[in-house]
mmCIF file of C-alpha atoms (C1' of nucleotides) and ligand atoms in Angstrom:
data_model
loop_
_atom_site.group_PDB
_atom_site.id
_atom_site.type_symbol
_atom_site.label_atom_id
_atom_site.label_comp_id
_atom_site.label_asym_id
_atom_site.label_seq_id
_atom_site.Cartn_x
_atom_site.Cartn_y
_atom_site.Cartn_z
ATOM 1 C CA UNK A 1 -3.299 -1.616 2.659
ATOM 2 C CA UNK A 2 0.362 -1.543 3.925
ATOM 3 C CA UNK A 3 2.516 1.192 4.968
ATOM 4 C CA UNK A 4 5.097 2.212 2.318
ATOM 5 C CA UNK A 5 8.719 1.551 2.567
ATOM 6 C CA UNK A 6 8.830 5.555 2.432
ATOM 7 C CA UNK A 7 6.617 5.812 5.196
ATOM 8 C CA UNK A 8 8.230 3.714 7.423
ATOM 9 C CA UNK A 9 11.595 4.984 6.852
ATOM 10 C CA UNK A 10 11.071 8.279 6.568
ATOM 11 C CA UNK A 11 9.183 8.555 10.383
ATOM 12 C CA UNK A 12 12.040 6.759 11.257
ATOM 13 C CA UNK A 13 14.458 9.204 9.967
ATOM 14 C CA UNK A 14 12.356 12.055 11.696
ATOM 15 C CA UNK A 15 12.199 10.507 14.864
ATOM 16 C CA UNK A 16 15.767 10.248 14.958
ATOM 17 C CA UNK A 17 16.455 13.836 13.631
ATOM 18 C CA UNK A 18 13.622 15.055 16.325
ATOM 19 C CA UNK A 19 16.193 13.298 19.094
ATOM 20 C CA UNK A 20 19.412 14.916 17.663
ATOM 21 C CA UNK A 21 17.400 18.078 17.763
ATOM 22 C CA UNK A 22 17.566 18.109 21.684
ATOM 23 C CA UNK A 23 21.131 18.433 21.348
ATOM 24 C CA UNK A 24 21.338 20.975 18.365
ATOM 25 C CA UNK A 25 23.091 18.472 16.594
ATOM 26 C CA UNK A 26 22.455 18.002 13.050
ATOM 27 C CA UNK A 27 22.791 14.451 11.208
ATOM 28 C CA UNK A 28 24.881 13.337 8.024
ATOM 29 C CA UNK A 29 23.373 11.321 5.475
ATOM 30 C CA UNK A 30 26.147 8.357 6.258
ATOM 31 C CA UNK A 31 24.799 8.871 10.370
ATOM 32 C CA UNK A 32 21.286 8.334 9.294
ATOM 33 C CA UNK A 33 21.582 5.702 6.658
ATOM 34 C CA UNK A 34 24.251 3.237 9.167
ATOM 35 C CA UNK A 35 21.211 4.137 12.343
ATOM 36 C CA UNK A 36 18.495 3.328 10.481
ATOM 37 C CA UNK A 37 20.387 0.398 8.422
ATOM 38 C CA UNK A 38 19.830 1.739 4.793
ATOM 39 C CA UNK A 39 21.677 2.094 2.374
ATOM 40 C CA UNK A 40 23.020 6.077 1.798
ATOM 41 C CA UNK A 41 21.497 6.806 -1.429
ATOM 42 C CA UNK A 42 18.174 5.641 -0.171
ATOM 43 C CA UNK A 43 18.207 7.650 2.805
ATOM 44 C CA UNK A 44 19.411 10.602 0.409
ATOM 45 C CA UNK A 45 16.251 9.542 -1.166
ATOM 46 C CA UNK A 46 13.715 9.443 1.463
ATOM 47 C CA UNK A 47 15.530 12.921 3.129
ATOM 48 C CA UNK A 48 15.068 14.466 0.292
ATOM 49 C CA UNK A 49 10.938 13.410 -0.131
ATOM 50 C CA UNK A 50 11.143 15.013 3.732
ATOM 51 C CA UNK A 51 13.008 18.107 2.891
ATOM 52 C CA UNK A 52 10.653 19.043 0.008
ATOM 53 C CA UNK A 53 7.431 18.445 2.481
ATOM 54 C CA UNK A 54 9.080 21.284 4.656
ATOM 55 C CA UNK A 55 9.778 19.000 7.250
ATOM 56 C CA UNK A 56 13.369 19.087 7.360
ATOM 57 C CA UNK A 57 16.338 21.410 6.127
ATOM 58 C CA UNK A 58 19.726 20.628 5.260
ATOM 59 C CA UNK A 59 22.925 22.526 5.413
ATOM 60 C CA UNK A 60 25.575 21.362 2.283
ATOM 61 C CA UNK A 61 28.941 21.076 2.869
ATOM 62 C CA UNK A 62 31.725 20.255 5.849
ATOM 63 C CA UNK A 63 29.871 20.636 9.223
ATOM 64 C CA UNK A 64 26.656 19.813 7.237
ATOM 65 C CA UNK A 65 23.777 17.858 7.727
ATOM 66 C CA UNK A 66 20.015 17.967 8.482
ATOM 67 C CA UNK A 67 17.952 19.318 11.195
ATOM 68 C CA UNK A 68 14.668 19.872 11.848
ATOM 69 C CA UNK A 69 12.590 22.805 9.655
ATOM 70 C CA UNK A 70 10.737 23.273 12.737
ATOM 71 C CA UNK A 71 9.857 22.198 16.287
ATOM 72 C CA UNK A 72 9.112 18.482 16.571
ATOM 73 C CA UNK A 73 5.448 19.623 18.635
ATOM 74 C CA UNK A 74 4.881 21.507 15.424
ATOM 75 C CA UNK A 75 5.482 18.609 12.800
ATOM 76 C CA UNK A 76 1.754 16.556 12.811
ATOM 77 C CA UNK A 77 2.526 13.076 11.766
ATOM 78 C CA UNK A 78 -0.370 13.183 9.688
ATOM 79 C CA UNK A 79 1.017 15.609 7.203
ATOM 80 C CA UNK A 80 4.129 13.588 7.490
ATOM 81 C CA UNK A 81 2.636 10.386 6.455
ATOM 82 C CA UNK A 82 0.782 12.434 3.786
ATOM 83 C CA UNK A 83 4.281 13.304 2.041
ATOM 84 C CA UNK A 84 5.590 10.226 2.248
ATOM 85 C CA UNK A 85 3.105 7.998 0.848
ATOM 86 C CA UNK A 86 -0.504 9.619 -0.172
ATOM 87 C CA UNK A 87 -3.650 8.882 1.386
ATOM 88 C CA UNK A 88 -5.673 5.689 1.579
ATOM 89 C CA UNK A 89 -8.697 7.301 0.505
ATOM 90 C CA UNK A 90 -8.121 10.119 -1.560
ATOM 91 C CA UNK A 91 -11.292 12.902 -2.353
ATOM 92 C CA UNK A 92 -10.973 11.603 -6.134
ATOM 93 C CA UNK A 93 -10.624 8.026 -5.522
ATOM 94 C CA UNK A 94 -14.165 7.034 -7.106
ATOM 95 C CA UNK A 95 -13.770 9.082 -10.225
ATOM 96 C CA UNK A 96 -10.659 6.693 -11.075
ATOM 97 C CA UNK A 97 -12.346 3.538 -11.036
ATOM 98 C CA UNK A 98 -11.734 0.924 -13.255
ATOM 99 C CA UNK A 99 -14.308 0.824 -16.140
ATOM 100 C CA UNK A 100 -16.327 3.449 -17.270
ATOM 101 C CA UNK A 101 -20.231 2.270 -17.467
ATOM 102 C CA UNK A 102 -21.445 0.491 -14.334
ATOM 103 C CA UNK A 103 -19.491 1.914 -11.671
ATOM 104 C CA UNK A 104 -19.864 0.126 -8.122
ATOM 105 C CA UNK A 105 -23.114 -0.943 -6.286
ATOM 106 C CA UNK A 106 -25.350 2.242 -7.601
ATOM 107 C CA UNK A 107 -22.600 5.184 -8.824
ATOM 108 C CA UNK A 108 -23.241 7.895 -6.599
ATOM 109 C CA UNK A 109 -24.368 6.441 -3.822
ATOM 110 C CA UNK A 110 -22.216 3.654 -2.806
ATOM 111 C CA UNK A 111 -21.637 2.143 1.276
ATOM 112 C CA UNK A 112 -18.271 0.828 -0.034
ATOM 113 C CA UNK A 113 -16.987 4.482 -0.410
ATOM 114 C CA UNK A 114 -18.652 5.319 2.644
ATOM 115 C CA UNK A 115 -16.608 2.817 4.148
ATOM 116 C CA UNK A 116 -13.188 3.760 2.963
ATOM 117 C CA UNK A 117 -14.238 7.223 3.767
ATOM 118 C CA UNK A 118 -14.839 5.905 7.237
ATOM 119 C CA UNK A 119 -11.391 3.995 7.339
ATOM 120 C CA UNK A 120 -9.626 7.082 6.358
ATOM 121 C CA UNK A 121 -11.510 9.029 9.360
ATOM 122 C CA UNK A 122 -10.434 6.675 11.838
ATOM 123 C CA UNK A 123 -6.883 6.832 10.346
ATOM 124 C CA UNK A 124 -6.547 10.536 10.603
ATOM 125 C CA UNK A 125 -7.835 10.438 13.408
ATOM 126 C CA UNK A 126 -4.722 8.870 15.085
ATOM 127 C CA UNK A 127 -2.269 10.634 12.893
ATOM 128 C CA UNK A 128 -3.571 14.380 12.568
ATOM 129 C CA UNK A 129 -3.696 14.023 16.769
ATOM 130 C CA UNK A 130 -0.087 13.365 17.024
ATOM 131 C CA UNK A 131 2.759 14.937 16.170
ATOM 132 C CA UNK A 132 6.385 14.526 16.155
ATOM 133 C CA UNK A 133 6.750 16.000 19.580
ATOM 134 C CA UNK A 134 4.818 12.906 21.238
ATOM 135 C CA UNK A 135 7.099 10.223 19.569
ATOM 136 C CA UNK A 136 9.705 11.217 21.699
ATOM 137 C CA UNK A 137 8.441 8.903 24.431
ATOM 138 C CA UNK A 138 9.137 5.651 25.276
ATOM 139 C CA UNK A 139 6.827 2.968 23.876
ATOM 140 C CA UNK A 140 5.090 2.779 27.103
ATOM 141 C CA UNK A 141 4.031 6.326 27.742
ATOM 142 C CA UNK A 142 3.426 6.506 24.270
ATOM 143 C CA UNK A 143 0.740 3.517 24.453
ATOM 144 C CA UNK A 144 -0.989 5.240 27.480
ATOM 145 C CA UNK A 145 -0.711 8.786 25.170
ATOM 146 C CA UNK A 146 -2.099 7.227 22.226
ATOM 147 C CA UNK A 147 -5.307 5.978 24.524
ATOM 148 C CA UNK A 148 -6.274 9.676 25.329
ATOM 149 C CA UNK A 149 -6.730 10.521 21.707
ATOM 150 C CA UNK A 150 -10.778 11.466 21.177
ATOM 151 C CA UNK A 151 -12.885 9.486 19.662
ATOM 152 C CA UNK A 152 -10.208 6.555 19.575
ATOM 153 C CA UNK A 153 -10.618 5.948 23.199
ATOM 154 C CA UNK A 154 -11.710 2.299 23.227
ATOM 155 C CA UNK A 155 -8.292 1.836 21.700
ATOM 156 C CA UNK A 156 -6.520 -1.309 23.407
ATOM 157 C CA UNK A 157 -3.084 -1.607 21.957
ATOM 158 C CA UNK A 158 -2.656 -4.808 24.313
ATOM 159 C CA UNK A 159 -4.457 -7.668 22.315
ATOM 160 C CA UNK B 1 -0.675 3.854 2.734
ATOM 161 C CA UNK B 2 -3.038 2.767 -0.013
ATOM 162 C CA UNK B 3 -5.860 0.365 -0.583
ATOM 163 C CA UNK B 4 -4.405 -2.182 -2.831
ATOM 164 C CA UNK B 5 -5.957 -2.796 -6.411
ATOM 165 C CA UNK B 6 -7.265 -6.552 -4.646
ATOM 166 C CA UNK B 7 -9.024 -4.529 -2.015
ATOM 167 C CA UNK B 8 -10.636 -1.991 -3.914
ATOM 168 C CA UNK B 9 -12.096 -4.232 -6.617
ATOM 169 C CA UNK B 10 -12.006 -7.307 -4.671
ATOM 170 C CA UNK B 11 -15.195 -5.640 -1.857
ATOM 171 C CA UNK B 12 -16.837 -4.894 -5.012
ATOM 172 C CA UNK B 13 -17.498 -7.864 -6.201
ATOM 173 C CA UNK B 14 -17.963 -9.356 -3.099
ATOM 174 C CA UNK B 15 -20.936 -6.927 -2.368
ATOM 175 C CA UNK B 16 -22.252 -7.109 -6.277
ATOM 176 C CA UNK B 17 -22.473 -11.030 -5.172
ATOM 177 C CA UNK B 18 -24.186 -10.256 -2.264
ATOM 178 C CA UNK B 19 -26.956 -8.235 -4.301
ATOM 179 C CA UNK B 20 -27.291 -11.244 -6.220
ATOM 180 C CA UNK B 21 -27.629 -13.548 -3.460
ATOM 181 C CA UNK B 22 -30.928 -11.853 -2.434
ATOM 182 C CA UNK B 23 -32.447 -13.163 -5.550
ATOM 183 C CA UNK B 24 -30.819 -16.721 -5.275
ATOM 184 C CA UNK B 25 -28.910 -15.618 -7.997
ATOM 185 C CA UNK B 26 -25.526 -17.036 -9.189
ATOM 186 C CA UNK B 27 -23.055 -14.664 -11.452
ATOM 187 C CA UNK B 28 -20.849 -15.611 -14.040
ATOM 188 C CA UNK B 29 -17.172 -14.114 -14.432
ATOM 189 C CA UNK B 30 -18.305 -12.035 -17.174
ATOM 190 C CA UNK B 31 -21.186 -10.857 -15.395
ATOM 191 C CA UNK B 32 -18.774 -9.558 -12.631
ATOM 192 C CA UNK B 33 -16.551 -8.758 -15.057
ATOM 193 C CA UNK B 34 -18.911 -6.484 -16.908
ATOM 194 C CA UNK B 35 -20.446 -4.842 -14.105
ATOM 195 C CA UNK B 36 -16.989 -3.784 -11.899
ATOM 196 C CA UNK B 37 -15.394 -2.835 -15.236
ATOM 197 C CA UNK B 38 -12.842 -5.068 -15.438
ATOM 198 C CA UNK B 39 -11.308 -7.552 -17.641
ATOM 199 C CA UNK B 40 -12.884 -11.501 -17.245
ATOM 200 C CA UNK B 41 -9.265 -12.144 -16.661
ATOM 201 C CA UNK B 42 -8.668 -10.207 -13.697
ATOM 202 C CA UNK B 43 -11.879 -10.375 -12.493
ATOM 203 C CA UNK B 44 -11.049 -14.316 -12.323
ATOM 204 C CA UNK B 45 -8.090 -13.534 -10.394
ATOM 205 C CA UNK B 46 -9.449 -11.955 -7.848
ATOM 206 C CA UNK B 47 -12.457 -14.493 -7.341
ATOM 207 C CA UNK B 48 -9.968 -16.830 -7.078
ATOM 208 C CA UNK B 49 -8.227 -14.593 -3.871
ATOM 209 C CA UNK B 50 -12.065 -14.468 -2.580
ATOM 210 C CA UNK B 51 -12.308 -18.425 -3.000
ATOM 211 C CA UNK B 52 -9.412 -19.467 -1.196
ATOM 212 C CA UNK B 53 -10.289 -16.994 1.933
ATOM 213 C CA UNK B 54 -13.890 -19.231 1.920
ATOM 214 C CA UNK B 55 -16.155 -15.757 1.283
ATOM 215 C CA UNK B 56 -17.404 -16.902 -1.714
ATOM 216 C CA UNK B 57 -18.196 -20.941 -3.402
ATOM 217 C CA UNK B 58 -17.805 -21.708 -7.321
ATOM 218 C CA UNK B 59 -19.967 -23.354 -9.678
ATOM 219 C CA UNK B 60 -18.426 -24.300 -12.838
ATOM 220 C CA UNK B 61 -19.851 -26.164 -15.944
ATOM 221 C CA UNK B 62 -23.203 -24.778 -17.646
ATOM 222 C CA UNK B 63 -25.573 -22.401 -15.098
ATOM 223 C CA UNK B 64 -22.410 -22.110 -12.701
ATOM 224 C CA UNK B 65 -21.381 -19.299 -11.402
ATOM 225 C CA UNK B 66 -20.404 -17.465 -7.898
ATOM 226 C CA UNK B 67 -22.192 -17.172 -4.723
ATOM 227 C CA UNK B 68 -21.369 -16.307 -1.059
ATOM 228 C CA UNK B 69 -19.954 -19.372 1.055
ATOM 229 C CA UNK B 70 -21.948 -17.948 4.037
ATOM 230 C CA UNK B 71 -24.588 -15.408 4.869
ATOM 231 C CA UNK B 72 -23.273 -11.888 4.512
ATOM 232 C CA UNK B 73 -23.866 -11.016 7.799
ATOM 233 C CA UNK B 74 -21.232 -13.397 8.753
ATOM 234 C CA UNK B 75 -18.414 -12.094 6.324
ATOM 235 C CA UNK B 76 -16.849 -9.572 8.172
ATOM 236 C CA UNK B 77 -14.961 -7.106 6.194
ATOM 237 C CA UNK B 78 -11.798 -6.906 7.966
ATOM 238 C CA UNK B 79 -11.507 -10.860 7.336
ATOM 239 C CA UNK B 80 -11.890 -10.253 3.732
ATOM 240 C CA UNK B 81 -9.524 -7.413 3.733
ATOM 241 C CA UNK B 82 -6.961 -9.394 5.181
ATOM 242 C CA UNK B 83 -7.230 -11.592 2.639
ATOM 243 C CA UNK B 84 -7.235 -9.383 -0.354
ATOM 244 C CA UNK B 85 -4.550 -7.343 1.148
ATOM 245 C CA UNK B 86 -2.796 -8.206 3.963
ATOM 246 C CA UNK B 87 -2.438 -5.602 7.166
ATOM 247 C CA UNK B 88 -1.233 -2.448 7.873
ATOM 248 C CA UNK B 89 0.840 -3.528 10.722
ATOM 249 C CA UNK B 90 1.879 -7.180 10.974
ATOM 250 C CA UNK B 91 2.376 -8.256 14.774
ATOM 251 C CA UNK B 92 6.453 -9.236 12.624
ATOM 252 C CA UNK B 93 6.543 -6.480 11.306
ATOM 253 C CA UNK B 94 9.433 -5.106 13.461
ATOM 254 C CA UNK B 95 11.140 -8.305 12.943
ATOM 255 C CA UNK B 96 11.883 -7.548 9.548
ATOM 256 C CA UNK B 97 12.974 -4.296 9.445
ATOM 257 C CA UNK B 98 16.087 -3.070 6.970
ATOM 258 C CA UNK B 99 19.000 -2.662 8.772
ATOM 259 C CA UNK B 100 20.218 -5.833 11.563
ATOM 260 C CA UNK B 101 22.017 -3.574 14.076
ATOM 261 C CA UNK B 102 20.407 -0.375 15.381
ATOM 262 C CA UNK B 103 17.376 -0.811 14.803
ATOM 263 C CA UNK B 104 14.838 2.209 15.648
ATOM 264 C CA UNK B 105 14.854 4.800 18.633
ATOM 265 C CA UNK B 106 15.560 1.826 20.818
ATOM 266 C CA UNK B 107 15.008 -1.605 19.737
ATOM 267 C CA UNK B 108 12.834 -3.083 21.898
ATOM 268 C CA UNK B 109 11.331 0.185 23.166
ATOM 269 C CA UNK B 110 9.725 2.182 19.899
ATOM 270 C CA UNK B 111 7.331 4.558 19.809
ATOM 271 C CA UNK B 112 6.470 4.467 16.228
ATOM 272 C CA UNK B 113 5.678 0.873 17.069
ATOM 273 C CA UNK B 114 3.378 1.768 18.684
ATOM 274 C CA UNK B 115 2.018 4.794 16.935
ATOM 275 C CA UNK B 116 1.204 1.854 13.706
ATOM 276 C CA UNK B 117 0.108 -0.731 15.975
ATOM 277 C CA UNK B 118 -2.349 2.460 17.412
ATOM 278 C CA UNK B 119 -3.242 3.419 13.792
ATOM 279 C CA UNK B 120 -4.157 -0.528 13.060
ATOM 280 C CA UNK B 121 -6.617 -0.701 15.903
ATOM 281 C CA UNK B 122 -7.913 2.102 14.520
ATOM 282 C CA UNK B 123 -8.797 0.463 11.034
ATOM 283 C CA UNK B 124 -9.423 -2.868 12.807
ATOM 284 C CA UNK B 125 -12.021 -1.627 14.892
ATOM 285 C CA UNK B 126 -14.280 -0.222 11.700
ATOM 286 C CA UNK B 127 -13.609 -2.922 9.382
ATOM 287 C CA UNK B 128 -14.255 -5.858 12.158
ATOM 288 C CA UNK B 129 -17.361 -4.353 13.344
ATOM 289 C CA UNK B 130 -18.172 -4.212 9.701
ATOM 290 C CA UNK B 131 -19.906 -6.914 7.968
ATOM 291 C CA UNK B 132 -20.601 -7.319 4.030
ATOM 292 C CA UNK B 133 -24.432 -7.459 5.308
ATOM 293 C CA UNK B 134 -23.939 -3.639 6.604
ATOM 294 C CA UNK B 135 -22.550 -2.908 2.862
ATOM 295 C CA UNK B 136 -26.059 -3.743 1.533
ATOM 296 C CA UNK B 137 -27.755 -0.105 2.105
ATOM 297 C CA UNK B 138 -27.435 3.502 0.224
ATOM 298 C CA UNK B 139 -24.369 5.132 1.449
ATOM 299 C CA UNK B 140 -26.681 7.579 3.851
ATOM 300 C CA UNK B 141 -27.700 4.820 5.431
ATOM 301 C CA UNK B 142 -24.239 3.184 6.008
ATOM 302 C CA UNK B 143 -23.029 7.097 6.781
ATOM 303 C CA UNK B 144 -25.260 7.015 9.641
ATOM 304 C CA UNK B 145 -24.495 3.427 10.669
ATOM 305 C CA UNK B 146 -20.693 3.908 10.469
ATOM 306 C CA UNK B 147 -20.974 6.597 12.928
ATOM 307 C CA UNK B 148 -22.349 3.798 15.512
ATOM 308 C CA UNK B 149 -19.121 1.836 15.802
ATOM 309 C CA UNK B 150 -18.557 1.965 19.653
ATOM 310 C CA UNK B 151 -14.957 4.073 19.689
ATOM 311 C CA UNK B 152 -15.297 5.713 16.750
ATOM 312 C CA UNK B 153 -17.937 7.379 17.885
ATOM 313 C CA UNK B 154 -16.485 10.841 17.224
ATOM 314 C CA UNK B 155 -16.434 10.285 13.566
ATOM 315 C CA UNK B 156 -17.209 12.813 11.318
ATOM 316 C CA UNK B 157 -18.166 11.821 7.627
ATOM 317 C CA UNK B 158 -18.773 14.817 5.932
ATOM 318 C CA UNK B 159 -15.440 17.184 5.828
ATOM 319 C "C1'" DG C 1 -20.895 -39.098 -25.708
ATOM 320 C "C1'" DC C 2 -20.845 -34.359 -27.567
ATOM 321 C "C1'" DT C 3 -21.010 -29.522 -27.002
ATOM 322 C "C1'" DA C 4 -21.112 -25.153 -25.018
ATOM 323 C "C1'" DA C 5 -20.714 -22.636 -20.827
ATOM 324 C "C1'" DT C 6 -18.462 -22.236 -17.080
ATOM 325 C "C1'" DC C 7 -14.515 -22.157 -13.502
ATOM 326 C "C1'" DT C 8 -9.085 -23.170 -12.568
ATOM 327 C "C1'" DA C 9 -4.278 -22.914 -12.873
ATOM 328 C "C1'" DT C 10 -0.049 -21.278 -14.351
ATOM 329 C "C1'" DA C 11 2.727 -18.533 -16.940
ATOM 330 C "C1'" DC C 12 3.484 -14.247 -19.046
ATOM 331 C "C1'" DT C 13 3.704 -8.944 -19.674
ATOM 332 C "C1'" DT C 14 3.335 -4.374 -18.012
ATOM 333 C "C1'" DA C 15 3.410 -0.787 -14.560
ATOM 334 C "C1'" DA C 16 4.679 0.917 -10.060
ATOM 335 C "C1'" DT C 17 7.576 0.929 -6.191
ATOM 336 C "C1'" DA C 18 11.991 0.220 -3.992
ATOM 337 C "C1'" DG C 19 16.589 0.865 -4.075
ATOM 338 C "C1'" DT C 20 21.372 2.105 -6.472
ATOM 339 C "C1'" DC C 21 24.780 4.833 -8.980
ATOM 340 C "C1'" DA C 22 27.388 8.524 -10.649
ATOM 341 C "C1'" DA C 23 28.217 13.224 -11.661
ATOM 342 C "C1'" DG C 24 27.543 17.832 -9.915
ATOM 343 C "C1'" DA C 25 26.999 21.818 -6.474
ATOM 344 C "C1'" DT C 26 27.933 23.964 -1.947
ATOM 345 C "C1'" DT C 27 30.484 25.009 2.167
ATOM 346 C "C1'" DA C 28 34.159 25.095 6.024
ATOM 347 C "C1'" DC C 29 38.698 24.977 6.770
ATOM 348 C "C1'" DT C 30 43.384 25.672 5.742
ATOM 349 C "C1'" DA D 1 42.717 28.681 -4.158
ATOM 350 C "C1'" DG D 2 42.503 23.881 -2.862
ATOM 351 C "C1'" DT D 3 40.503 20.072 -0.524
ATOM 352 C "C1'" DA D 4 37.455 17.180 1.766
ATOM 353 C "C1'" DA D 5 32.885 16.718 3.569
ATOM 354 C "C1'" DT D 6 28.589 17.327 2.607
ATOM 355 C "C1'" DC D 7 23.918 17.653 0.134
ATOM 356 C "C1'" DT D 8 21.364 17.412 -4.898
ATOM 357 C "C1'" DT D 9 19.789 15.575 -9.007
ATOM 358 C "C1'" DG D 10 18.482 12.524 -12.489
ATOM 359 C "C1'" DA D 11 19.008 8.262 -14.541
ATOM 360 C "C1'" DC D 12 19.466 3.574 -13.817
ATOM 361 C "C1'" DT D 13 18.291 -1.391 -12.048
ATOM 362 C "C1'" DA D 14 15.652 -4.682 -9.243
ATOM 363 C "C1'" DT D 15 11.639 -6.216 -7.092
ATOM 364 C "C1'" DT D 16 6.833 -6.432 -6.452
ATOM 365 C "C1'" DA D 17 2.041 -5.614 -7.744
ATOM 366 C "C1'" DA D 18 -1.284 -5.274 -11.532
ATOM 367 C "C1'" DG D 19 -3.199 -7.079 -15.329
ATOM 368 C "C1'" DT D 20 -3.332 -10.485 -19.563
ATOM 369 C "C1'" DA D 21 -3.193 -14.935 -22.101
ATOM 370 C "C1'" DT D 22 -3.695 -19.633 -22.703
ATOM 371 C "C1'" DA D 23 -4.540 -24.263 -21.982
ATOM 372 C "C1'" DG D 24 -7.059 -27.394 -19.049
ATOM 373 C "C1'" DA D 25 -10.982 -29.283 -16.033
ATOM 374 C "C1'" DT D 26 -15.969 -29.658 -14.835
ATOM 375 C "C1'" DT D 27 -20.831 -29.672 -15.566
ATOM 376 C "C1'" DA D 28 -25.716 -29.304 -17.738
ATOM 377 C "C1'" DG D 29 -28.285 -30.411 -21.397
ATOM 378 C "C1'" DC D 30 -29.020 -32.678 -25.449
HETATM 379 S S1 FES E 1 -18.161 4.592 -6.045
HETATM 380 FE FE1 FES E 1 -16.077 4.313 -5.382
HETATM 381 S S2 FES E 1 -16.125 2.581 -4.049
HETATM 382 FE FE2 FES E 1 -18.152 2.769 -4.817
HETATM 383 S S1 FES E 2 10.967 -1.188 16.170
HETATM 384 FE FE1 FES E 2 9.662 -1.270 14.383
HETATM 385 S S2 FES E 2 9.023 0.811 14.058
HETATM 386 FE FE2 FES E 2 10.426 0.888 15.761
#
DNA sequence: GCTAATCTATACTTAATAGTCAAGATTACT
DNA sequence: AGTAATCTTGACTATTAAGTATAGATTAGC
């Protein structure tokens, strides 16, 4: 259960492209990759996982460079996340388990996979709520944003 | 963003020893081995990972076998998830980020810091209210019970 | 003490993810 | 048309996670 080195990247990449946004500005590969401290063909890479999600677009040659497919309040971070690096708990997780006879506790009716399932809730929960737009806060308004989400409102981010 | 192979078959076996426990009941690496569908070998490895956490106590020689080092009611599951697989968000993980020089929106002040430190609450606060003695019921049962957790109270199960 | 059943430890192999490289395609500018 | 800046693609290598193999240590029962 850790994040992906595409996930945490490639959020990072979109923040930053969400930020250039403000000023129209599209960003190079080499601005990107020397901002975010990765190499260039990585962040060619991870871009290119982001452009083929629909998330960004890219224009080729001199005066090139990536923007935005669409406004940052549009992008949900959820979907995002999704593109990057899959889903903890996906719909056909239990039909892929290991062996084939005894499968978990009793088959079809197992608490562990109501569990994940529940994990996965809670998860999406946070990420389908926010979207690109609300990153582009400072880490203190986003703590006291992130508390107003539904259902995740015992949240304390101070521990 | 996946549950590791150590997680998923790892809370397995920890709730098939459970089971057992109810009946005083020791079982045998091919016993586990057999009944999670995988190989003696593996399953080994993983009892080990269970072992050195302290959720489960060995037995070797003749009639050995595995049992829970405590009640189950007092295994929670985020512990054990910890150990099988490490955290979402480690409280370094900023530390250790790619690049040396720019890092993120603004070094010290990141919202996507905080957006994974929100999303780890999130997880945290089902998996530490969880205990392996909770896992012990058909999944409608732990359906319902999931949907208890104080927070997550807006969780909705069925999609 | 011997044996068979059991766990334990370490090393090894395979598969998946992370990250690099090089050749090609597009565009703006002159 | 030529050139330099840019993205695009696929193949490659390196690192980590998953899974296997093997030899050793412990115990119960005879
Ligand atoms: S059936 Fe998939 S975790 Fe139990
Ligand atoms: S400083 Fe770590 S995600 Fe921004």
């Amino acid at each position: 259960m850790k994040l992906s080195a595409n996930e945490e990247y490639g959020l990072r990449c979109l923040v930053r492209l969400a930020y250039a946004g403000f000023e129209e500005r599209a960003l190079t590969i080499p601005e990107i990759s020397q901002a975010e401290g990765v190499s260039p063909a990585y962040a060619a890479k991870i871009l290119r996982v982001l452009r083929k999600g629909g998330f960004v677009k890219a224009a080729r040659g001199k005066e090139g460079g990536y923007t935005l497919a669409r406004p940052a309040a549009s992008i949900r971070i959820g979907d995002v996340i999704d593109a990057l690096g899959g889903r903890l708990f996906e719909s056909d997780f239990c039909d892929t388990h290991a062996g084939q006879a005894p499968i978990c506790t009793r088959s079809v009716d197992c608490s562990v996979r109501s569990l994940w399932r529940a994990v996965q809730v809670a998860v999406d929960q946070v990420l389908s709520k926010t979207t690109l737009r609300d990153l582009l806060q400072n880490e203190e308004e986003m703590n006291s944003w992130v508390r107003t989400i539904p259902g995740a409102n015992g949240l304390r981010l101070i521990q």
